[in-house]
Amino acid sequence: MRIDINGRSFAEEPRPGQCLRTYLRERGWFGVKKGCDAGDCGACTVHVDGEPVHSCLYPAFRADGRSVTTVEGLAAEDGELHPVQRKFLDAQGFQCGFCTAGFLMTTAALDEDQLADLPRAFKGNLCRCTGYRAIEDAVRGVCHAEAPGAGEAVGRNLPAPAGPQVVTGTARYTFDIDVPGLLHMKLLRSPHAHARITAIDTTAARQVPGVHAVFTHHDAPERHFSTARHEHPTEDPDDTRVLDDTVRYVGQRVAAVVADSEAAAEEGCRRVEVTYEILPAVLDPEEAMRPGAPVVHDKDAATARISRPQDNVVGEAHGEIGSVEAGFAEADAVYEDTYRTQRVQHASLETHGAVAWFDEDDRLTVRTSSQTPFLTRRALCALYDLPEEQVRVIAGRVGGGFGGKQEMLVEDIVALAVLRLRRPVKLEYTRAEQFYGATTRHPFTIHVKAGARRDGRLTALQLRVVSNTGAYGNHGPAVMFHSVGESMAVYRAPHKKVDAFSVYTHTVPAGAFRGYGLGQVMFAVESALDELARQLGLDPLEFKARNIIGPGEAMITPGGEEEDLHIASYGLDQCLSIVRRAQGEPAQAAPDGWLVGEGTALAMIATGPPGGHIADAKASLLPDGGFDLAVGTAEFGNGTTTVHRQIAAGELATTVDRITVRQSDTDVVRHDTGAFASTGTVVAGKATLRASRALADQLLDFAAAHLRLPRADCRLAEEAVLHRNGRLTLKELYAAGAAVGVEFAAEGHFGGTPRSVAFNAQWFRVAVDPDTGEIRILRSVHAADAGKVMNPMQCRGQVEGGVAQALGATLFENVRIDGRGAVETAAFRRYRLPQYADVPRTEVHFMETADTIGPLGAKSMSESPFNPVAPAFANALRDATGVRFTELPLTRDRVWLALADSPRRTPRPPVSR
């Protein structure tokens, strides 16, 4: 056996059945990624004798005598980047970067004909982050990145600092490390939606060669906790155990087997004998709330923080402002209907996983794919009674998150094994486990009723919301509360009412997902208001413009006014102006006989969660005159690392390449709540701003005293302090400080309050084939009020990625559950993700605003683009077909069936504008 890999010869025989991907990764070629296990995502693409192959499907033995090239081998021996690598750097054709090696390897093998047909060329590669525009620009040689240079850094298209590592395959994600003596964990999962374990025999499993231990509920702490990670743990119900003697959904973990290899651990799982007492299960949230329904969690309401356990209601919200009954009586038109949204999987290409060990100081060290390393450390310490100084949690570069990694789904069970065995242990989810063992977006049922007068003024708005949180309440109450917040507050109405319920069922748990409930409820509200406008004969956009909240107004929901939430800058009127302009511009022609329509939706979102979100940062001068910036927030394609360097560079009057960022490590900085709820820029960025500003003051104060000059005569420059008599280099300044025992370092802190709001508007023009139900997007326009845009190139990518992900949820993504509660769509080929060919180029427009709360005028823009997409699309579809679709996803067959049941006609004449 001989395989040539990137010019080096390897003679080791592969294991029976081993794929080329694992063979390569075991030899240190970590640029080859594991994304799907089935040849669906392309993250593992390599070249074999110059031909691109999915190495997860390619048997390693077939590479005998062949030449294999991974992304690490694309560059020349002298380090010169391959032209494709250079193009991806210039265009910044990546975000989290987990898929990038696969796209690079595919692109590098394309001929001219294939380059002319990218939809076909990229049919085997998936990206969840970018929306594909940046990837296309990279392939076409478009350059977006500016060269770092002296001057103001904020507002420029500066590249991500990890870009060179991403395109060369040397960026290190969670499992891209070699841990000596590593053991592997596999999980046995429940085949039942609801059952009690009456007996569990691990004898045969422990006898499998290579098995070191089998853990069951007998080995787990009795303590209950929530997998959700929030700054205040009391926001979530304590309803979960590490391993439980009662299982509540198909896929819940029952036992953990730790062995020398994954194969031995899997065999051990097969040999664990479990006796179950099958219990009644309830899969529908409305049925779950009815008297006599099976109780999912029979717990004390106060101690577990569950609203009504006997009714399966984990959380609820009720409130009324004014009298909706009176408001509807005043209305000249009233519309009501029920809307439904489905389960959606986060589908981050890097699956959940962690590896843990004891370091040389006998501290438990956990390396994990997490958005919340500090909160995970806190939870592990509470669960296992460990002092925080004895636990270190590290998040390497994270391969996508979208809220799904704001959970502790693997770290607890890995820590249990390491604490017992005193050996390094790894658990990495398969793609199938992501579907039935992780979390999903909450399915919602929303009944909306809205009334308005003839002049287009809303009189009343009423919602009844039921959210299916699944078998466990992680994020359930918080998502439910958030869903009815900004979705109602963005509109003025004298009478509002909400009744909302987060409900347990015996199904896979739901969790945090981009938009955090707002997208589901906005689908209903924005669709209903569109329909109400049509009843009144008004243009839906003008109708909404008459009723939107204005600058300086209080945001009122039936739950009351959130005192720390403010409109600290206002760009919603500009967003709607962008849409009006798009409406009036010439339209792309549709095929003959197709129905054409257009639709708009708007959204408002808070730039951070209520109750505080803590971020700390530390900026230091280094001996060489550069700077060190330590931040707690994680990088998973959200771009916070780039933005933090830009903020620091601006305050310290230097260039971004002179700032080294250390992050996502509980040893690096004081507490950081985590990178979720759109806080990477507006909260952690503000901590960075304060730390950098304080360090600049410290440097100037010391320099002035050292030079015996007024501070006003000194100013920071790229590598020195300039003064009236010349310049003092930062190296000299550091040495002068060291000589008298002064360390140049400053810390910054922000508690996440007060908070501002961001606005978005989405507009589509679509064409529909009435004979087949096929829909084509003729134009997509998105207006985003992000305040001062720190990095336009990067922010545009966030918007495009959010729109693309939302289009997937709008058109075809659906985690299907069968009649016994099992997930039916546990693979990418059964769960339809947006591919390159599915996603249009969205025109992104940024509004000209500057926020008075956010750092340097910035607002968040990672979650909010998702929220208006589904209702805008549904409104365009309604405009084209005359049919109001109230359930997602808007699949082709669903559209065709609806059209078949209604008179086919050309689009109704436009309403008056």
PDB file of C-alpha atoms in Angstrom, residues 655-862:
ATOM      1  CA  THR A 655      -3.372  48.923  11.537  1.00  0.00           C
ATOM      2  CA  VAL A 656      -5.377  45.766  12.077  1.00  0.00           C
ATOM      3  CA  ASP A 657      -2.434  43.534  11.204  1.00  0.00           C
ATOM      4  CA  ARG A 658      -0.633  44.837  14.312  1.00  0.00           C
ATOM      5  CA  ILE A 659      -3.391  43.507  16.577  1.00  0.00           C
ATOM      6  CA  THR A 660      -3.394  39.875  17.660  1.00  0.00           C
ATOM      7  CA  VAL A 661      -6.739  38.535  18.875  1.00  0.00           C
ATOM      8  CA  ARG A 662      -7.056  35.782  21.461  1.00  0.00           C
ATOM      9  CA  GLN A 663     -10.605  34.636  22.061  1.00  0.00           C
ATOM     10  CA  SER A 664     -13.135  31.973  23.076  1.00  0.00           C
ATOM     11  CA  ASP A 665     -10.987  30.639  25.896  1.00  0.00           C
ATOM     12  CA  THR A 666     -11.979  30.907  29.549  1.00  0.00           C
ATOM     13  CA  ASP A 667      -8.294  31.306  30.435  1.00  0.00           C
ATOM     14  CA  VAL A 668      -7.882  34.361  28.219  1.00  0.00           C
ATOM     15  CA  VAL A 669     -10.257  36.944  29.623  1.00  0.00           C
ATOM     16  CA  ARG A 670     -12.832  37.515  32.313  1.00  0.00           C
ATOM     17  CA  HIS A 671     -16.433  36.438  31.864  1.00  0.00           C
ATOM     18  CA  ASP A 672     -18.201  36.699  28.508  1.00  0.00           C
ATOM     19  CA  THR A 673     -21.822  35.597  28.127  1.00  0.00           C
ATOM     20  CA  GLY A 674     -21.277  34.370  24.584  1.00  0.00           C
ATOM     21  CA  ALA A 675     -21.797  35.050  20.910  1.00  0.00           C
ATOM     22  CA  PHE A 676     -25.555  34.873  20.551  1.00  0.00           C
ATOM     23  CA  ALA A 677     -28.557  37.216  20.347  1.00  0.00           C
ATOM     24  CA  SER A 678     -26.651  39.396  17.855  1.00  0.00           C
ATOM     25  CA  THR A 679     -24.262  40.629  20.555  1.00  0.00           C
ATOM     26  CA  GLY A 680     -20.860  39.994  18.977  1.00  0.00           C
ATOM     27  CA  THR A 681     -20.526  43.585  17.773  1.00  0.00           C
ATOM     28  CA  VAL A 682     -22.879  45.585  19.961  1.00  0.00           C
ATOM     29  CA  VAL A 683     -21.943  44.074  23.333  1.00  0.00           C
ATOM     30  CA  ALA A 684     -18.510  42.451  22.982  1.00  0.00           C
ATOM     31  CA  GLY A 685     -17.560  45.201  20.536  1.00  0.00           C
ATOM     32  CA  LYS A 686     -18.391  47.833  23.119  1.00  0.00           C
ATOM     33  CA  ALA A 687     -16.168  46.069  25.658  1.00  0.00           C
ATOM     34  CA  THR A 688     -13.378  46.073  23.065  1.00  0.00           C
ATOM     35  CA  LEU A 689     -13.973  49.756  22.394  1.00  0.00           C
ATOM     36  CA  ARG A 690     -13.706  50.621  26.083  1.00  0.00           C
ATOM     37  CA  ALA A 691     -10.592  48.496  26.617  1.00  0.00           C
ATOM     38  CA  SER A 692      -8.855  49.982  23.567  1.00  0.00           C
ATOM     39  CA  ARG A 693      -9.818  53.518  24.467  1.00  0.00           C
ATOM     40  CA  ALA A 694      -8.564  53.043  28.023  1.00  0.00           C
ATOM     41  CA  LEU A 695      -5.277  51.613  26.750  1.00  0.00           C
ATOM     42  CA  ALA A 696      -4.830  54.560  24.394  1.00  0.00           C
ATOM     43  CA  ASP A 697      -5.318  56.940  27.322  1.00  0.00           C
ATOM     44  CA  GLN A 698      -2.826  54.962  29.398  1.00  0.00           C
ATOM     45  CA  LEU A 699      -0.202  55.085  26.639  1.00  0.00           C
ATOM     46  CA  LEU A 700      -0.593  58.801  26.076  1.00  0.00           C
ATOM     47  CA  ASP A 701      -0.561  59.593  29.792  1.00  0.00           C
ATOM     48  CA  PHE A 702       2.651  57.637  30.318  1.00  0.00           C
ATOM     49  CA  ALA A 703       4.307  59.011  27.183  1.00  0.00           C
ATOM     50  CA  ALA A 704       3.531  62.579  28.201  1.00  0.00           C
ATOM     51  CA  ALA A 705       4.950  62.049  31.680  1.00  0.00           C
ATOM     52  CA  HIS A 706       7.971  60.199  30.301  1.00  0.00           C
ATOM     53  CA  LEU A 707       8.684  62.974  27.785  1.00  0.00           C
ATOM     54  CA  ARG A 708       7.774  65.724  30.254  1.00  0.00           C
ATOM     55  CA  LEU A 709       5.326  67.195  27.793  1.00  0.00           C
ATOM     56  CA  PRO A 710       1.660  68.141  28.033  1.00  0.00           C
ATOM     57  CA  ARG A 711      -0.521  65.267  26.960  1.00  0.00           C
ATOM     58  CA  ALA A 712      -2.098  67.531  24.345  1.00  0.00           C
ATOM     59  CA  ASP A 713       1.290  67.543  22.591  1.00  0.00           C
ATOM     60  CA  CYS A 714       1.247  63.758  22.175  1.00  0.00           C
ATOM     61  CA  ARG A 715      -0.801  61.592  19.835  1.00  0.00           C
ATOM     62  CA  LEU A 716      -0.810  57.945  18.860  1.00  0.00           C
ATOM     63  CA  ALA A 717       0.305  56.909  15.405  1.00  0.00           C
ATOM     64  CA  GLU A 718       0.806  53.556  13.718  1.00  0.00           C
ATOM     65  CA  GLU A 719       3.990  52.514  15.511  1.00  0.00           C
ATOM     66  CA  ALA A 720       4.774  55.423  17.773  1.00  0.00           C
ATOM     67  CA  VAL A 721       3.655  58.291  19.910  1.00  0.00           C
ATOM     68  CA  LEU A 722       4.209  61.482  17.945  1.00  0.00           C
ATOM     69  CA  HIS A 723       5.086  64.654  19.829  1.00  0.00           C
ATOM     70  CA  ARG A 724       6.350  68.124  19.069  1.00  0.00           C
ATOM     71  CA  ASN A 725       9.970  67.051  19.397  1.00  0.00           C
ATOM     72  CA  GLY A 726       9.753  63.908  17.283  1.00  0.00           C
ATOM     73  CA  ARG A 727       8.485  60.403  17.903  1.00  0.00           C
ATOM     74  CA  LEU A 728       8.687  57.785  20.633  1.00  0.00           C
ATOM     75  CA  THR A 729       8.237  54.296  19.164  1.00  0.00           C
ATOM     76  CA  LEU A 730       5.861  51.927  20.886  1.00  0.00           C
ATOM     77  CA  LYS A 731       8.787  49.535  21.408  1.00  0.00           C
ATOM     78  CA  GLU A 732      10.619  52.295  23.254  1.00  0.00           C
ATOM     79  CA  LEU A 733       7.487  53.144  25.183  1.00  0.00           C
ATOM     80  CA  TYR A 734       7.057  49.513  26.259  1.00  0.00           C
ATOM     81  CA  ALA A 735      10.697  49.366  27.385  1.00  0.00           C
ATOM     82  CA  ALA A 736      10.331  52.609  29.333  1.00  0.00           C
ATOM     83  CA  GLY A 737       7.272  51.233  31.097  1.00  0.00           C
ATOM     84  CA  ALA A 738       8.946  47.907  31.873  1.00  0.00           C
ATOM     85  CA  ALA A 739      11.889  49.741  33.412  1.00  0.00           C
ATOM     86  CA  VAL A 740       9.604  51.245  36.070  1.00  0.00           C
ATOM     87  CA  GLY A 741       7.299  48.224  36.412  1.00  0.00           C
ATOM     88  CA  VAL A 742       4.386  49.555  34.361  1.00  0.00           C
ATOM     89  CA  GLU A 743       2.377  47.089  32.293  1.00  0.00           C
ATOM     90  CA  PHE A 744       0.377  48.706  29.523  1.00  0.00           C
ATOM     91  CA  ALA A 745      -2.943  46.889  29.673  1.00  0.00           C
ATOM     92  CA  ALA A 746      -6.548  47.966  30.080  1.00  0.00           C
ATOM     93  CA  GLU A 747      -9.842  46.179  30.472  1.00  0.00           C
ATOM     94  CA  GLY A 748     -13.246  47.025  29.072  1.00  0.00           C
ATOM     95  CA  HIS A 749     -16.644  45.833  30.214  1.00  0.00           C
ATOM     96  CA  PHE A 750     -20.210  46.152  28.974  1.00  0.00           C
ATOM     97  CA  GLY A 751     -23.305  44.665  30.601  1.00  0.00           C
ATOM     98  CA  GLY A 752     -25.537  44.637  27.548  1.00  0.00           C
ATOM     99  CA  THR A 753     -27.948  47.335  28.659  1.00  0.00           C
ATOM    100  CA  PRO A 754     -29.388  49.676  27.489  1.00  0.00           C
ATOM    101  CA  ARG A 755     -30.328  48.116  24.166  1.00  0.00           C
ATOM    102  CA  SER A 756     -31.272  49.465  20.775  1.00  0.00           C
ATOM    103  CA  VAL A 757     -33.236  47.983  17.858  1.00  0.00           C
ATOM    104  CA  ALA A 758     -32.332  47.182  14.256  1.00  0.00           C
ATOM    105  CA  PHE A 759     -34.713  47.243  11.288  1.00  0.00           C
ATOM    106  CA  ASN A 760     -34.923  45.242   8.061  1.00  0.00           C
ATOM    107  CA  ALA A 761     -37.183  45.093   5.041  1.00  0.00           C
ATOM    108  CA  GLN A 762     -37.276  42.410   2.338  1.00  0.00           C
ATOM    109  CA  TRP A 763     -38.899  42.633  -1.088  1.00  0.00           C
ATOM    110  CA  PHE A 764     -39.357  39.933  -3.706  1.00  0.00           C
ATOM    111  CA  ARG A 765     -40.683  39.811  -7.221  1.00  0.00           C
ATOM    112  CA  VAL A 766     -41.574  36.234  -8.132  1.00  0.00           C
ATOM    113  CA  ALA A 767     -43.028  34.312 -11.064  1.00  0.00           C
ATOM    114  CA  VAL A 768     -45.146  31.187 -10.665  1.00  0.00           C
ATOM    115  CA  ASP A 769     -45.895  28.508 -13.245  1.00  0.00           C
ATOM    116  CA  PRO A 770     -49.576  27.672 -12.663  1.00  0.00           C
ATOM    117  CA  ASP A 771     -49.188  24.312 -14.412  1.00  0.00           C
ATOM    118  CA  THR A 772     -46.396  22.974 -12.177  1.00  0.00           C
ATOM    119  CA  GLY A 773     -46.191  25.180  -9.072  1.00  0.00           C
ATOM    120  CA  GLU A 774     -42.590  26.124  -9.881  1.00  0.00           C
ATOM    121  CA  ILE A 775     -41.542  29.495  -8.446  1.00  0.00           C
ATOM    122  CA  ARG A 776     -38.736  31.676  -9.752  1.00  0.00           C
ATOM    123  CA  ILE A 777     -37.366  34.649  -7.873  1.00  0.00           C
ATOM    124  CA  LEU A 778     -37.054  37.455 -10.405  1.00  0.00           C
ATOM    125  CA  ARG A 779     -35.568  39.915  -7.958  1.00  0.00           C
ATOM    126  CA  SER A 780     -34.629  40.014  -4.282  1.00  0.00           C
ATOM    127  CA  VAL A 781     -33.941  43.296  -2.444  1.00  0.00           C
ATOM    128  CA  HIS A 782     -33.022  43.652   1.209  1.00  0.00           C
ATOM    129  CA  ALA A 783     -32.762  46.903   3.148  1.00  0.00           C
ATOM    130  CA  ALA A 784     -30.852  46.735   6.436  1.00  0.00           C
ATOM    131  CA  ASP A 785     -30.573  49.335   9.173  1.00  0.00           C
ATOM    132  CA  ALA A 786     -27.346  48.256  10.858  1.00  0.00           C
ATOM    133  CA  GLY A 787     -26.330  51.679  12.125  1.00  0.00           C
ATOM    134  CA  LYS A 788     -22.691  52.430  11.389  1.00  0.00           C
ATOM    135  CA  VAL A 789     -21.605  49.456   9.286  1.00  0.00           C
ATOM    136  CA  MET A 790     -18.266  48.334  10.656  1.00  0.00           C
ATOM    137  CA  ASN A 791     -17.281  46.205   7.660  1.00  0.00           C
ATOM    138  CA  PRO A 792     -19.641  46.517   4.668  1.00  0.00           C
ATOM    139  CA  MET A 793     -18.261  43.460   2.880  1.00  0.00           C
ATOM    140  CA  GLN A 794     -18.656  41.291   5.938  1.00  0.00           C
ATOM    141  CA  CYS A 795     -22.050  42.694   6.939  1.00  0.00           C
ATOM    142  CA  ARG A 796     -23.365  42.194   3.417  1.00  0.00           C
ATOM    143  CA  GLY A 797     -22.344  38.546   3.726  1.00  0.00           C
ATOM    144  CA  GLN A 798     -24.295  38.232   6.967  1.00  0.00           C
ATOM    145  CA  VAL A 799     -27.398  39.632   5.271  1.00  0.00           C
ATOM    146  CA  GLU A 800     -27.027  37.421   2.203  1.00  0.00           C
ATOM    147  CA  GLY A 801     -26.481  34.366   4.366  1.00  0.00           C
ATOM    148  CA  GLY A 802     -29.511  35.191   6.492  1.00  0.00           C
ATOM    149  CA  VAL A 803     -31.713  35.640   3.428  1.00  0.00           C
ATOM    150  CA  ALA A 804     -30.474  32.367   1.926  1.00  0.00           C
ATOM    151  CA  GLN A 805     -31.054  30.427   5.136  1.00  0.00           C
ATOM    152  CA  ALA A 806     -34.513  31.957   5.465  1.00  0.00           C
ATOM    153  CA  LEU A 807     -35.322  31.033   1.872  1.00  0.00           C
ATOM    154  CA  GLY A 808     -34.510  27.438   2.724  1.00  0.00           C
ATOM    155  CA  ALA A 809     -36.957  27.579   5.622  1.00  0.00           C
ATOM    156  CA  THR A 810     -39.509  29.288   3.392  1.00  0.00           C
ATOM    157  CA  LEU A 811     -39.340  26.969   0.414  1.00  0.00           C
ATOM    158  CA  PHE A 812     -38.375  23.453   1.394  1.00  0.00           C
ATOM    159  CA  GLU A 813     -36.576  22.776   4.681  1.00  0.00           C
ATOM    160  CA  ASN A 814     -38.682  20.666   7.029  1.00  0.00           C
ATOM    161  CA  VAL A 815     -37.669  18.298   9.832  1.00  0.00           C
ATOM    162  CA  ARG A 816     -40.449  15.734   9.478  1.00  0.00           C
ATOM    163  CA  ILE A 817     -41.633  13.674  12.438  1.00  0.00           C
ATOM    164  CA  ASP A 818     -43.443  10.367  11.881  1.00  0.00           C
ATOM    165  CA  GLY A 819     -46.384   8.999  13.814  1.00  0.00           C
ATOM    166  CA  ARG A 820     -44.226   7.494  16.534  1.00  0.00           C
ATOM    167  CA  GLY A 821     -42.228  10.690  17.076  1.00  0.00           C
ATOM    168  CA  ALA A 822     -39.096   9.762  15.107  1.00  0.00           C
ATOM    169  CA  VAL A 823     -37.290  12.162  12.761  1.00  0.00           C
ATOM    170  CA  GLU A 824     -37.693  11.034   9.157  1.00  0.00           C
ATOM    171  CA  THR A 825     -35.257  13.491   7.571  1.00  0.00           C
ATOM    172  CA  ALA A 826     -31.967  12.574   9.238  1.00  0.00           C
ATOM    173  CA  ALA A 827     -29.713  13.214   6.231  1.00  0.00           C
ATOM    174  CA  PHE A 828     -29.026  16.131   3.915  1.00  0.00           C
ATOM    175  CA  ARG A 829     -30.346  14.202   0.922  1.00  0.00           C
ATOM    176  CA  ARG A 830     -33.692  13.826   2.694  1.00  0.00           C
ATOM    177  CA  TYR A 831     -33.599  17.312   4.181  1.00  0.00           C
ATOM    178  CA  ARG A 832     -33.374  19.868   1.410  1.00  0.00           C
ATOM    179  CA  LEU A 833     -30.812  22.616   2.057  1.00  0.00           C
ATOM    180  CA  PRO A 834     -30.457  25.595  -0.296  1.00  0.00           C
ATOM    181  CA  GLN A 835     -27.835  24.889  -2.927  1.00  0.00           C
ATOM    182  CA  TYR A 836     -26.014  27.334  -5.138  1.00  0.00           C
ATOM    183  CA  ALA A 837     -28.692  27.021  -7.832  1.00  0.00           C
ATOM    184  CA  ASP A 838     -31.504  27.836  -5.375  1.00  0.00           C
ATOM    185  CA  VAL A 839     -30.299  31.185  -4.082  1.00  0.00           C
ATOM    186  CA  PRO A 840     -30.690  34.445  -6.019  1.00  0.00           C
ATOM    187  CA  ARG A 841     -28.288  37.335  -5.730  1.00  0.00           C
ATOM    188  CA  THR A 842     -29.954  39.560  -3.178  1.00  0.00           C
ATOM    189  CA  GLU A 843     -29.375  43.292  -3.578  1.00  0.00           C
ATOM    190  CA  VAL A 844     -28.337  44.530  -0.137  1.00  0.00           C
ATOM    191  CA  HIS A 845     -28.741  48.173   0.862  1.00  0.00           C
ATOM    192  CA  PHE A 846     -27.486  49.676   4.132  1.00  0.00           C
ATOM    193  CA  MET A 847     -29.257  52.618   5.678  1.00  0.00           C
ATOM    194  CA  GLU A 848     -27.451  55.757   6.782  1.00  0.00           C
ATOM    195  CA  THR A 849     -27.914  55.803  10.547  1.00  0.00           C
ATOM    196  CA  ALA A 850     -25.657  55.943  13.597  1.00  0.00           C
ATOM    197  CA  ASP A 851     -26.800  54.374  16.834  1.00  0.00           C
ATOM    198  CA  THR A 852     -26.374  56.265  20.095  1.00  0.00           C
ATOM    199  CA  ILE A 853     -25.974  53.044  22.109  1.00  0.00           C
ATOM    200  CA  GLY A 854     -23.935  50.687  19.936  1.00  0.00           C
ATOM    201  CA  PRO A 855     -20.141  50.995  19.658  1.00  0.00           C
ATOM    202  CA  LEU A 856     -19.218  53.800  17.262  1.00  0.00           C
ATOM    203  CA  GLY A 857     -22.843  53.866  16.051  1.00  0.00           C
ATOM    204  CA  ALA A 858     -23.132  50.176  15.134  1.00  0.00           C
ATOM    205  CA  LYS A 859     -26.140  47.893  15.490  1.00  0.00           C
ATOM    206  CA  SER A 860     -26.507  44.131  15.128  1.00  0.00           C
ATOM    207  CA  MET A 861     -27.153  42.437  11.797  1.00  0.00           C
ATOM    208  CA  SER A 862     -26.578  38.690  12.157  1.00  0.00           C
TER     209      SER A 862
END
